[in-house]
Amino acid sequence: MDFTLSEEQLMIQQAARDFARNELLPGVIERDDAQKFPFELVQKMGELGFMGMMVNEKYNGSGLDTLSYVLAMEELSKVDASASVMVSVNNSLVCWGLQTFGTEAQKAKYLSRLSTGEIIGAFCLSEPEAGSDATSQKTTAIDKGDHYILNGTKNWITNGGSAEVFLVIAQTHIEKGHKGINALIVEKGMEGFEVGPKENKLGIRGSDTHSLIFNDVKVPKENRIGEDGFGFKFAMKTLAGGRIGIAAQALGIAAGAYELALKYSKERKTFGTEIANHQAIAFKLADMHTKIQAARNLVYQAACEKDAGKDYTLSGAMAKLYASEVAMETTIEAVQIHGGNGFVKDYHVERLMRDAKITQIYEGTSEIQKIVISRSVLKD
Ligand code: COS
């Protein structure tokens, strides 16, 4: 595969790099401490076209390909993975899901505002007892003719406190198993819909993660995405693309930590020379560089397969599995290279290490990716 970037892709990469350096870097430590992310920054990302990158221009999107999205995700994640997870969920789960499977009315009502950053969306699949085991949905959407009555709880929802639009997966026909599940669009402020307290997290602390409680929420039938019973397929198809976004996030976290470690190793001296001159450090840098490039190739390959209209379930799962492992390994080594300074917040690498961990968990754990990959390998 040829990954030569076009002029336009290089421009997008540079724009994301500049935004990360100029707008995200100042305050990133404070946002992590305070567990806050100002909505003005989301809107700025929207103005630059980062909130609806793959959305058609007809719905105010940027009309770009997946590779461009991945390039932007990598650059934003080098600096602030809390910002990039908001971008990822809004782009690849909410906007892509609505654009691909939504009705014209749903697109006009929701997508056009989601793609500009005017409002932000959330994707609500996980439950207290249904994270990896996604078919075991306990949230119910009972069919009442022209509407559904929604009851249940969703857990660990990114953008939970700040989103206006929620794509909620719920069971309608229990006897049909996963074929009885629906995906419904729920709006903030609907009666009976409550946002639970913010989670106090290890990493991506700037991002806004909440549980959501639905208590007899009346959702009009026109808010269902796809045919009756399409909800589980909707979730799986959407997550297959979401995993490319998270793989790009993991790649960015790894690359950000590597760049900091490389710079530090050329400045910091021990035993009369820069630490980069010690083979113990130089070999760490060699390993990091090699693994990051391998992860990048997998992520770009998955993006290019999606853009080419091929099945990207396998390549997306491989990219996420490998890039998240590399993110974890690389950030741990970056802290090690920084020594005592690596343990201190001002040097950024400890935050990247904490942020890396979630990439092995959300949008399908590493173990789930291995299920997807092994099933694909074994079916041939
Ligand atoms: N695209 C389209 N359809 C898919 C699909 C995909 N990528 N993956 C599964 N499906 C379909 C299957 O084809 C099957 O449909 P049919 O019965 O019509 O053939 C249906 O979904 C159920 O699939 P399967 O039988 O494989 O379900 P399992 O319970 O074995 O689970 C896994 C499959 C484990 C892959 C799935 O539950 C999963 O991805 N879990 C993790 C969910 C997740 O990412 N959670 C994190 C929450 S978001 S932060």
Tab-separated table of C-alpha atoms and ligand atoms in Angstrom:
chain	number	residue	atom	x	y	z
A	1	MET	CA	0.000	0.000	0.000
A	2	ASP	CA	1.197	3.500	-0.841
A	3	PHE	CA	0.805	5.886	2.083
A	4	THR	CA	2.142	8.971	0.296
A	5	LEU	CA	0.101	11.831	1.669
A	6	SER	CA	-1.615	14.301	-0.662
A	7	GLU	CA	-1.128	18.081	-0.369
A	8	GLU	CA	-4.523	18.292	1.321
A	9	GLN	CA	-3.702	15.538	3.813
A	10	LEU	CA	-0.393	17.215	4.675
A	11	MET	CA	-2.246	20.496	5.277
A	12	ILE	CA	-4.739	18.813	7.609
A	13	GLN	CA	-1.916	17.131	9.501
A	14	GLN	CA	-0.154	20.494	9.902
A	15	ALA	CA	-3.353	22.263	10.966
A	16	ALA	CA	-3.956	19.637	13.674
A	17	ARG	CA	-0.314	19.851	14.784
A	18	ASP	CA	-0.522	23.648	15.056
A	19	PHE	CA	-3.817	23.527	16.908
A	20	ALA	CA	-2.453	20.948	19.357
A	21	ARG	CA	0.667	23.012	20.037
A	22	ASN	CA	-0.979	26.428	20.217
A	23	GLU	CA	-4.387	25.699	21.711
A	24	LEU	CA	-4.277	22.324	23.473
A	25	LEU	CA	-0.823	22.321	25.051
A	26	PRO	CA	-1.396	25.423	27.191
A	27	GLY	CA	-3.539	24.249	30.080
A	28	VAL	CA	-3.393	20.517	29.336
A	29	ILE	CA	-1.915	19.731	32.778
A	30	GLU	CA	-4.474	21.904	34.547
A	31	ARG	CA	-7.354	20.328	32.617
A	32	ASP	CA	-6.091	16.873	33.590
A	33	ASP	CA	-5.901	17.944	37.257
A	34	ALA	CA	-9.296	19.615	37.296
A	35	GLN	CA	-11.001	17.015	35.068
A	36	LYS	CA	-12.353	19.772	32.861
A	37	PHE	CA	-12.503	20.539	29.170
A	38	PRO	CA	-13.869	23.945	28.153
A	39	PHE	CA	-16.537	23.700	25.499
A	40	GLU	CA	-14.957	26.675	23.678
A	41	LEU	CA	-12.098	24.366	22.714
A	42	VAL	CA	-14.587	21.894	21.209
A	43	GLN	CA	-16.101	24.749	19.239
A	44	LYS	CA	-12.671	25.852	18.031
A	45	MET	CA	-12.027	22.308	16.831
A	46	GLY	CA	-15.397	22.492	15.122
A	47	GLU	CA	-14.430	25.742	13.366
A	48	LEU	CA	-11.328	24.011	12.030
A	49	GLY	CA	-13.477	21.155	10.733
A	50	PHE	CA	-12.241	18.497	13.174
A	51	MET	CA	-15.647	17.561	14.616
A	52	GLY	CA	-17.241	16.276	11.418
A	53	MET	CA	-14.257	15.322	9.323
A	54	MET	CA	-15.856	12.513	7.296
A	55	VAL	CA	-19.286	14.117	7.086
A	56	ASN	CA	-20.537	15.222	3.701
A	57	GLU	CA	-20.365	18.990	3.086
A	58	LYS	CA	-24.144	18.892	2.578
A	59	TYR	CA	-24.415	18.374	6.344
A	60	ASN	CA	-21.756	20.999	7.202
A	61	GLY	CA	-18.991	18.392	7.396
A	62	SER	CA	-15.453	18.594	6.042
A	63	GLY	CA	-16.041	15.853	3.439
A	64	LEU	CA	-12.643	14.262	4.053
A	65	ASP	CA	-11.422	10.690	3.942
A	66	THR	CA	-10.622	8.413	6.895
A	67	LEU	CA	-6.873	8.819	6.386
A	68	SER	CA	-7.186	12.590	6.927
A	69	TYR	CA	-9.180	11.918	10.084
A	70	VAL	CA	-6.514	9.521	11.333
A	71	LEU	CA	-3.776	12.088	10.657
A	72	ALA	CA	-5.635	14.717	12.676
A	73	MET	CA	-6.329	12.239	15.490
A	74	GLU	CA	-2.648	11.346	15.704
A	75	GLU	CA	-1.553	14.977	16.006
A	76	LEU	CA	-4.197	15.967	18.571
A	77	SER	CA	-3.462	12.845	20.643
A	78	LYS	CA	0.259	13.616	20.832
A	79	VAL	CA	-0.684	16.499	23.098
A	80	ASP	CA	-4.143	15.949	24.571
A	81	ALA	CA	-5.870	12.574	24.442
A	82	SER	CA	-8.848	13.988	26.344
A	83	ALA	CA	-9.510	16.333	23.434
A	84	SER	CA	-8.947	13.614	20.875
A	85	VAL	CA	-11.391	11.144	22.435
A	86	MET	CA	-14.112	13.793	22.170
A	87	VAL	CA	-13.168	14.211	18.519
A	88	SER	CA	-13.079	10.466	17.951
A	89	VAL	CA	-16.461	9.669	19.487
A	90	ASN	CA	-18.145	12.580	17.742
A	91	ASN	CA	-16.605	11.727	14.365
A	92	SER	CA	-16.450	7.997	14.044
A	93	LEU	CA	-19.279	6.813	16.256
A	94	VAL	CA	-21.903	9.562	16.269
A	95	CYS	CA	-21.468	11.435	12.965
A	96	TRP	CA	-20.439	8.429	10.892
A	97	GLY	CA	-23.245	6.319	12.369
A	98	LEU	CA	-25.858	8.957	11.609
A	99	GLN	CA	-24.517	9.765	8.161
A	100	THR	CA	-24.363	6.108	7.133
A	101	PHE	CA	-27.568	4.766	8.682
A	102	GLY	CA	-29.698	7.786	9.633
A	103	THR	CA	-32.757	9.104	7.783
A	104	GLU	CA	-32.638	12.416	5.899
A	105	ALA	CA	-34.694	14.001	8.685
A	106	GLN	CA	-32.271	12.735	11.359
A	107	LYS	CA	-29.300	14.017	9.384
A	108	ALA	CA	-30.890	17.436	8.877
A	109	LYS	CA	-31.850	17.717	12.530
A	110	TYR	CA	-28.736	16.380	14.243
A	111	LEU	CA	-25.812	15.767	11.907
A	112	SER	CA	-25.586	19.314	10.566
A	113	ARG	CA	-25.004	20.660	14.083
A	114	LEU	CA	-22.829	17.791	15.313
A	115	SER	CA	-20.396	18.185	12.442
A	116	THR	CA	-19.624	21.837	13.253
A	117	GLY	CA	-19.006	21.401	16.992
A	118	GLU	CA	-22.083	23.491	17.794
A	119	ILE	CA	-23.212	20.439	19.754
A	120	ILE	CA	-21.478	17.188	20.599
A	121	GLY	CA	-22.711	13.589	20.623
A	122	ALA	CA	-22.296	10.437	22.707
A	123	PHE	CA	-22.485	6.736	21.860
A	124	CYS	CA	-24.179	4.670	24.546
A	125	LEU	CA	-23.624	0.922	24.363
A	126	SER	CA	-21.852	-0.087	27.598
A	127	GLU	CA	-23.831	-0.979	30.684
A	128	PRO	CA	-22.860	-2.105	34.182
A	129	GLU	CA	-23.105	-5.717	32.935
A	130	ALA	CA	-22.666	-5.309	29.189
A	131	GLY	CA	-19.302	-3.910	28.128
A	132	SER	CA	-17.483	-6.620	26.211
A	133	ASP	CA	-20.558	-8.858	26.234
A	134	ALA	CA	-22.449	-6.316	24.181
A	135	THR	CA	-25.441	-8.508	23.242
A	136	SER	CA	-26.505	-8.707	26.929
A	137	GLN	CA	-28.255	-5.348	26.873
A	138	LYS	CA	-30.433	-4.748	29.930
A	139	THR	CA	-31.634	-1.313	28.840
A	140	THR	CA	-35.087	-1.731	27.315
A	141	ALA	CA	-36.905	0.229	24.626
A	142	ILE	CA	-40.500	-0.974	24.733
A	143	ASP	CA	-42.495	-0.397	21.558
A	144	LYS	CA	-45.576	1.717	22.253
A	145	GLY	CA	-46.727	2.303	18.693
A	146	ASP	CA	-45.468	5.738	17.707
A	147	HIS	CA	-42.778	5.859	20.402
A	148	TYR	CA	-40.511	3.774	22.634
A	149	ILE	CA	-40.295	3.838	26.412
A	150	LEU	CA	-36.653	3.655	27.398
A	151	ASN	CA	-35.462	2.335	30.768
A	152	GLY	CA	-32.005	1.422	32.018
A	153	THR	CA	-28.485	2.614	32.774
A	154	LYS	CA	-25.472	3.192	30.546
A	155	ASN	CA	-21.938	3.329	31.935
A	156	TRP	CA	-18.623	5.064	31.148
A	157	ILE	CA	-20.138	7.270	28.458
A	158	THR	CA	-17.625	9.629	26.848
A	159	ASN	CA	-19.054	13.164	26.425
A	160	GLY	CA	-21.844	12.065	28.797
A	161	GLY	CA	-22.101	15.395	30.598
A	162	SER	CA	-21.588	17.700	27.639
A	163	ALA	CA	-23.412	15.919	24.803
A	164	GLU	CA	-26.767	17.069	23.445
A	165	VAL	CA	-27.383	13.979	21.304
A	166	PHE	CA	-27.052	10.376	22.521
A	167	LEU	CA	-27.184	7.250	20.374
A	168	VAL	CA	-28.573	4.686	22.804
A	169	ILE	CA	-28.569	0.932	22.226
A	170	ALA	CA	-31.469	-0.878	23.886
A	171	GLN	CA	-33.342	-4.174	23.803
A	172	THR	CA	-36.851	-4.115	22.320
A	173	HIS	CA	-37.666	-7.781	21.602
A	174	ILE	CA	-35.900	-9.794	24.324
A	175	GLU	CA	-36.913	-13.103	22.735
A	176	LYS	CA	-34.993	-12.216	19.551
A	177	GLY	CA	-31.652	-11.697	21.330
A	178	HIS	CA	-29.289	-9.376	19.477
A	179	LYS	CA	-31.724	-9.232	16.545
A	180	GLY	CA	-34.231	-7.482	18.836
A	181	ILE	CA	-31.946	-4.576	19.742
A	182	ASN	CA	-32.550	-1.003	18.551
A	183	ALA	CA	-30.477	2.185	18.370
A	184	LEU	CA	-32.383	5.322	19.383
A	185	ILE	CA	-31.486	8.998	19.254
A	186	VAL	CA	-32.080	10.557	22.661
A	187	GLU	CA	-31.846	14.292	23.265
A	188	LYS	CA	-30.547	15.955	26.395
A	189	GLY	CA	-33.473	17.274	28.375
A	190	MET	CA	-35.948	14.546	27.438
A	191	GLU	CA	-38.109	13.851	30.465
A	192	GLY	CA	-36.798	10.996	32.614
A	193	PHE	CA	-33.242	11.240	31.230
A	194	GLU	CA	-30.644	11.927	33.896
A	195	VAL	CA	-26.862	12.315	33.680
A	196	GLY	CA	-25.048	10.615	36.587
A	197	PRO	CA	-21.948	11.984	38.352
A	198	LYS	CA	-18.673	12.399	36.463
A	199	GLU	CA	-16.250	9.465	36.765
A	200	ASN	CA	-12.922	10.183	38.523
A	201	LYS	CA	-10.514	8.503	36.097
A	202	LEU	CA	-6.896	7.352	35.850
A	203	GLY	CA	-6.388	8.955	32.438
A	204	ILE	CA	-8.069	11.090	29.777
A	205	ARG	CA	-9.211	13.041	32.804
A	206	GLY	CA	-10.159	16.120	30.800
A	207	SER	CA	-12.789	14.134	28.954
A	208	ASP	CA	-16.212	13.983	30.366
A	209	THR	CA	-17.277	10.438	31.346
A	210	HIS	CA	-20.603	9.748	33.033
A	211	SER	CA	-23.209	7.090	33.632
A	212	LEU	CA	-26.639	7.859	32.163
A	213	ILE	CA	-29.970	6.900	33.640
A	214	PHE	CA	-33.159	6.460	31.596
A	215	ASN	CA	-36.378	6.343	33.534
A	216	ASP	CA	-39.460	5.955	31.314
A	217	VAL	CA	-38.008	8.240	28.643
A	218	LYS	CA	-40.405	8.668	25.739
A	219	VAL	CA	-38.472	8.494	22.471
A	220	PRO	CA	-40.376	9.111	19.214
A	221	LYS	CA	-40.185	6.290	16.694
A	222	GLU	CA	-38.678	8.592	14.074
A	223	ASN	CA	-35.597	8.647	16.341
A	224	ARG	CA	-34.851	4.963	15.681
A	225	ILE	CA	-31.797	4.404	13.481
A	226	GLY	CA	-32.424	1.838	10.744
A	227	GLU	CA	-35.020	-0.925	10.653
A	228	ASP	CA	-36.531	-2.485	13.775
A	229	GLY	CA	-33.868	-4.781	15.255
A	230	PHE	CA	-30.913	-3.153	13.471
A	231	GLY	CA	-29.419	-1.743	16.705
A	232	PHE	CA	-26.777	-4.389	17.394
A	233	LYS	CA	-25.542	-4.426	13.797
A	234	PHE	CA	-25.505	-0.626	13.924
A	235	ALA	CA	-23.326	-0.741	17.045
A	236	MET	CA	-20.922	-3.331	15.590
A	237	LYS	CA	-20.544	-1.631	12.214
A	238	THR	CA	-20.046	1.753	13.831
A	239	LEU	CA	-17.556	0.443	16.385
A	240	ALA	CA	-15.531	-1.216	13.627
A	241	GLY	CA	-14.738	2.278	12.322
A	242	GLY	CA	-14.500	3.773	15.806
A	243	ARG	CA	-11.653	1.383	16.501
A	244	ILE	CA	-9.620	2.999	13.723
A	245	GLY	CA	-10.056	6.345	15.488
A	246	ILE	CA	-8.925	4.908	18.828
A	247	ALA	CA	-6.009	3.172	17.107
A	248	ALA	CA	-4.983	6.587	15.761
A	249	GLN	CA	-5.343	8.029	19.245
A	250	ALA	CA	-3.078	5.306	20.666
A	251	LEU	CA	-0.573	5.952	17.868
A	252	GLY	CA	-0.590	9.671	18.701
A	253	ILE	CA	-0.074	9.062	22.426
A	254	ALA	CA	2.884	6.781	21.612
A	255	ALA	CA	4.377	9.238	19.126
A	256	GLY	CA	3.923	12.176	21.517
A	257	ALA	CA	5.724	10.329	24.314
A	258	TYR	CA	8.489	9.240	21.932
A	259	GLU	CA	9.075	12.793	20.668
A	260	LEU	CA	9.374	14.062	24.251
A	261	ALA	CA	11.749	11.231	25.185
A	262	LEU	CA	13.909	11.806	22.104
A	263	LYS	CA	14.245	15.519	22.854
A	264	TYR	CA	14.948	14.909	26.545
A	265	SER	CA	17.585	12.292	25.826
A	266	LYS	CA	19.550	14.801	23.738
A	267	GLU	CA	19.447	17.405	26.517
A	268	ARG	CA	19.829	15.508	29.764
A	269	LYS	CA	23.398	14.586	30.706
A	270	THR	CA	24.662	11.792	32.933
A	271	PHE	CA	28.213	10.516	33.314
A	272	GLY	CA	29.491	13.476	31.302
A	273	THR	CA	27.406	13.004	28.167
A	274	GLU	CA	23.825	13.297	26.854
A	275	ILE	CA	21.868	10.217	27.859
A	276	ALA	CA	21.097	9.497	24.173
A	277	ASN	CA	24.782	8.529	23.901
A	278	HIS	CA	24.245	5.666	26.320
A	279	GLN	CA	23.256	2.560	24.424
A	280	ALA	CA	20.711	1.675	27.144
A	281	ILE	CA	18.746	4.768	26.123
A	282	ALA	CA	19.531	4.682	22.385
A	283	PHE	CA	18.190	1.123	22.113
A	284	LYS	CA	14.989	2.104	23.887
A	285	LEU	CA	14.542	4.892	21.314
A	286	ALA	CA	15.228	2.444	18.485
A	287	ASP	CA	12.546	0.050	19.765
A	288	MET	CA	10.044	2.854	20.266
A	289	HIS	CA	10.615	4.278	16.798
A	290	THR	CA	10.271	0.870	15.129
A	291	LYS	CA	7.093	-0.092	16.948
A	292	ILE	CA	5.471	3.290	16.362
A	293	GLN	CA	6.160	3.026	12.631
A	294	ALA	CA	4.694	-0.493	12.552
A	295	ALA	CA	1.604	0.751	14.414
A	296	ARG	CA	1.309	3.689	12.003
A	297	ASN	CA	1.361	1.330	9.030
A	298	LEU	CA	-1.474	-0.736	10.531
A	299	VAL	CA	-3.545	2.352	11.329
A	300	TYR	CA	-3.067	3.860	7.866
A	301	GLN	CA	-3.847	0.511	6.249
A	302	ALA	CA	-7.148	0.247	8.125
A	303	ALA	CA	-8.049	3.828	7.160
A	304	CYS	CA	-7.161	3.223	3.504
A	305	GLU	CA	-9.216	0.006	3.430
A	306	LYS	CA	-12.213	1.910	4.787
A	307	ASP	CA	-11.704	4.637	2.191
A	308	ALA	CA	-11.433	2.006	-0.558
A	309	GLY	CA	-14.804	0.526	0.464
A	310	LYS	CA	-13.237	-2.744	1.639
A	311	ASP	CA	-14.163	-4.625	4.822
A	312	TYR	CA	-12.025	-3.000	7.513
A	313	THR	CA	-13.217	-4.980	10.552
A	314	LEU	CA	-10.040	-7.066	10.694
A	315	SER	CA	-7.573	-4.303	9.856
A	316	GLY	CA	-9.247	-1.927	12.339
A	317	ALA	CA	-9.080	-4.534	15.112
A	318	MET	CA	-5.406	-5.279	14.365
A	319	ALA	CA	-4.576	-1.569	14.297
A	320	LYS	CA	-6.294	-0.949	17.634
A	321	LEU	CA	-4.799	-4.001	19.312
A	322	TYR	CA	-1.250	-3.239	18.234
A	323	ALA	CA	-1.286	0.565	18.490
A	324	SER	CA	-2.712	0.443	22.017
A	325	GLU	CA	-0.013	-2.039	23.096
A	326	VAL	CA	2.632	0.213	21.575
A	327	ALA	CA	1.099	3.242	23.324
A	328	MET	CA	1.366	1.504	26.684
A	329	GLU	CA	4.926	0.215	26.139
A	330	THR	CA	6.195	3.455	24.661
A	331	THR	CA	4.782	5.717	27.337
A	332	ILE	CA	6.237	3.526	30.101
A	333	GLU	CA	9.658	3.729	28.418
A	334	ALA	CA	9.289	7.479	27.926
A	335	VAL	CA	8.737	7.887	31.666
A	336	GLN	CA	11.792	5.676	32.298
A	337	ILE	CA	13.980	7.758	29.974
A	338	HIS	CA	12.889	10.894	31.824
A	339	GLY	CA	13.873	9.303	35.152
A	340	GLY	CA	12.675	11.303	38.169
A	341	ASN	CA	11.382	14.036	35.869
A	342	GLY	CA	9.165	11.476	34.168
A	343	PHE	CA	7.292	11.044	37.414
A	344	VAL	CA	6.533	14.757	37.577
A	345	LYS	CA	3.502	16.235	35.827
A	346	ASP	CA	5.374	19.144	34.178
A	347	TYR	CA	7.131	16.772	31.776
A	348	HIS	CA	3.864	15.408	30.294
A	349	VAL	CA	4.971	11.791	29.884
A	350	GLU	CA	3.311	10.524	33.077
A	351	ARG	CA	-0.014	11.880	31.760
A	352	LEU	CA	0.505	10.202	28.405
A	353	MET	CA	1.232	6.941	30.244
A	354	ARG	CA	-2.012	7.234	32.192
A	355	ASP	CA	-3.910	8.189	29.022
A	356	ALA	CA	-2.492	5.227	27.088
A	357	LYS	CA	-4.157	2.624	29.298
A	358	ILE	CA	-7.710	3.358	28.197
A	359	THR	CA	-6.843	2.656	24.558
A	360	GLN	CA	-6.501	-1.024	25.526
A	361	ILE	CA	-9.974	-0.952	27.060
A	362	TYR	CA	-12.545	1.247	25.333
A	363	GLU	CA	-14.287	0.553	22.032
A	364	GLY	CA	-13.456	-3.103	22.597
A	365	THR	CA	-10.716	-4.346	24.929
A	366	SER	CA	-7.545	-5.951	23.553
A	367	GLU	CA	-9.133	-9.309	24.353
A	368	ILE	CA	-12.196	-8.407	22.242
A	369	GLN	CA	-9.914	-7.364	19.370
A	370	LYS	CA	-8.272	-10.798	19.608
A	371	ILE	CA	-11.713	-12.428	19.375
A	372	VAL	CA	-12.460	-10.401	16.235
A	373	ILE	CA	-9.033	-11.121	14.717
A	374	SER	CA	-8.955	-14.837	15.563
A	375	ARG	CA	-12.479	-15.408	14.237
A	376	SER	CA	-11.508	-13.734	10.992
A	377	VAL	CA	-8.311	-15.742	10.679
A	378	LEU	CA	-10.011	-19.036	11.521
A	379	LYS	CA	-12.945	-18.631	9.153
A	380	ASP	CA	-10.683	-18.763	6.070
B	1	COS	N1	-20.068	-5.707	11.457
B	1	COS	C1	-21.322	-6.130	11.185
B	1	COS	N2	-21.970	-7.074	11.901
B	1	COS	C2	-21.285	-7.623	12.931
B	1	COS	C3	-19.977	-7.252	13.263
B	1	COS	C4	-19.370	-6.244	12.462
B	1	COS	N3	-18.120	-5.806	12.712
B	1	COS	N4	-19.576	-7.960	14.332
B	1	COS	C5	-20.603	-8.778	14.658
B	1	COS	N5	-21.620	-8.552	13.811
B	1	COS	C6	-22.922	-9.232	13.779
B	1	COS	C7	-22.766	-10.721	13.504
B	1	COS	O1	-22.708	-10.972	12.116
B	1	COS	C8	-24.004	-11.296	14.134
B	1	COS	O2	-25.104	-11.126	13.283
B	1	COS	P1	-25.928	-12.399	12.702
B	1	COS	O3	-26.415	-13.171	13.879
B	1	COS	O4	-27.002	-11.793	11.883
B	1	COS	O5	-24.929	-13.178	11.888
B	1	COS	C9	-24.225	-10.391	15.315
B	1	COS	O6	-23.529	-9.175	15.057
B	1	COS	C10	-23.735	-10.973	16.628
B	1	COS	O7	-22.381	-11.305	16.429
B	1	COS	P2	-21.677	-12.460	17.228
B	1	COS	O8	-22.517	-13.708	17.185
B	1	COS	O9	-20.285	-12.569	16.743
B	1	COS	O10	-21.765	-11.895	18.728
B	1	COS	P3	-20.937	-12.210	20.016
B	1	COS	O11	-21.847	-12.106	21.184
B	1	COS	O12	-20.149	-13.472	19.844
B	1	COS	O13	-19.949	-10.937	20.159
B	1	COS	C11	-18.216	-9.435	19.771
B	1	COS	C12	-19.191	-10.443	19.181
B	1	COS	C13	-17.452	-9.989	20.968
B	1	COS	C14	-17.245	-9.116	18.673
B	1	COS	C15	-19.011	-8.173	20.183
B	1	COS	O14	-19.887	-8.437	21.245
B	1	COS	C16	-18.146	-7.013	20.560
B	1	COS	O15	-17.567	-6.341	19.705
B	1	COS	N6	-18.027	-6.716	21.864
B	1	COS	C17	-17.315	-5.556	22.358
B	1	COS	C18	-18.186	-4.378	22.348
B	1	COS	C19	-17.416	-3.148	22.659
B	1	COS	O16	-16.609	-2.697	21.876
B	1	COS	N7	-17.694	-2.577	23.836
B	1	COS	C20	-17.101	-1.372	24.223
B	1	COS	C21	-18.199	-0.381	24.296
B	1	COS	S1	-18.032	1.010	23.352
B	1	COS	S2	-16.790	2.082	24.436
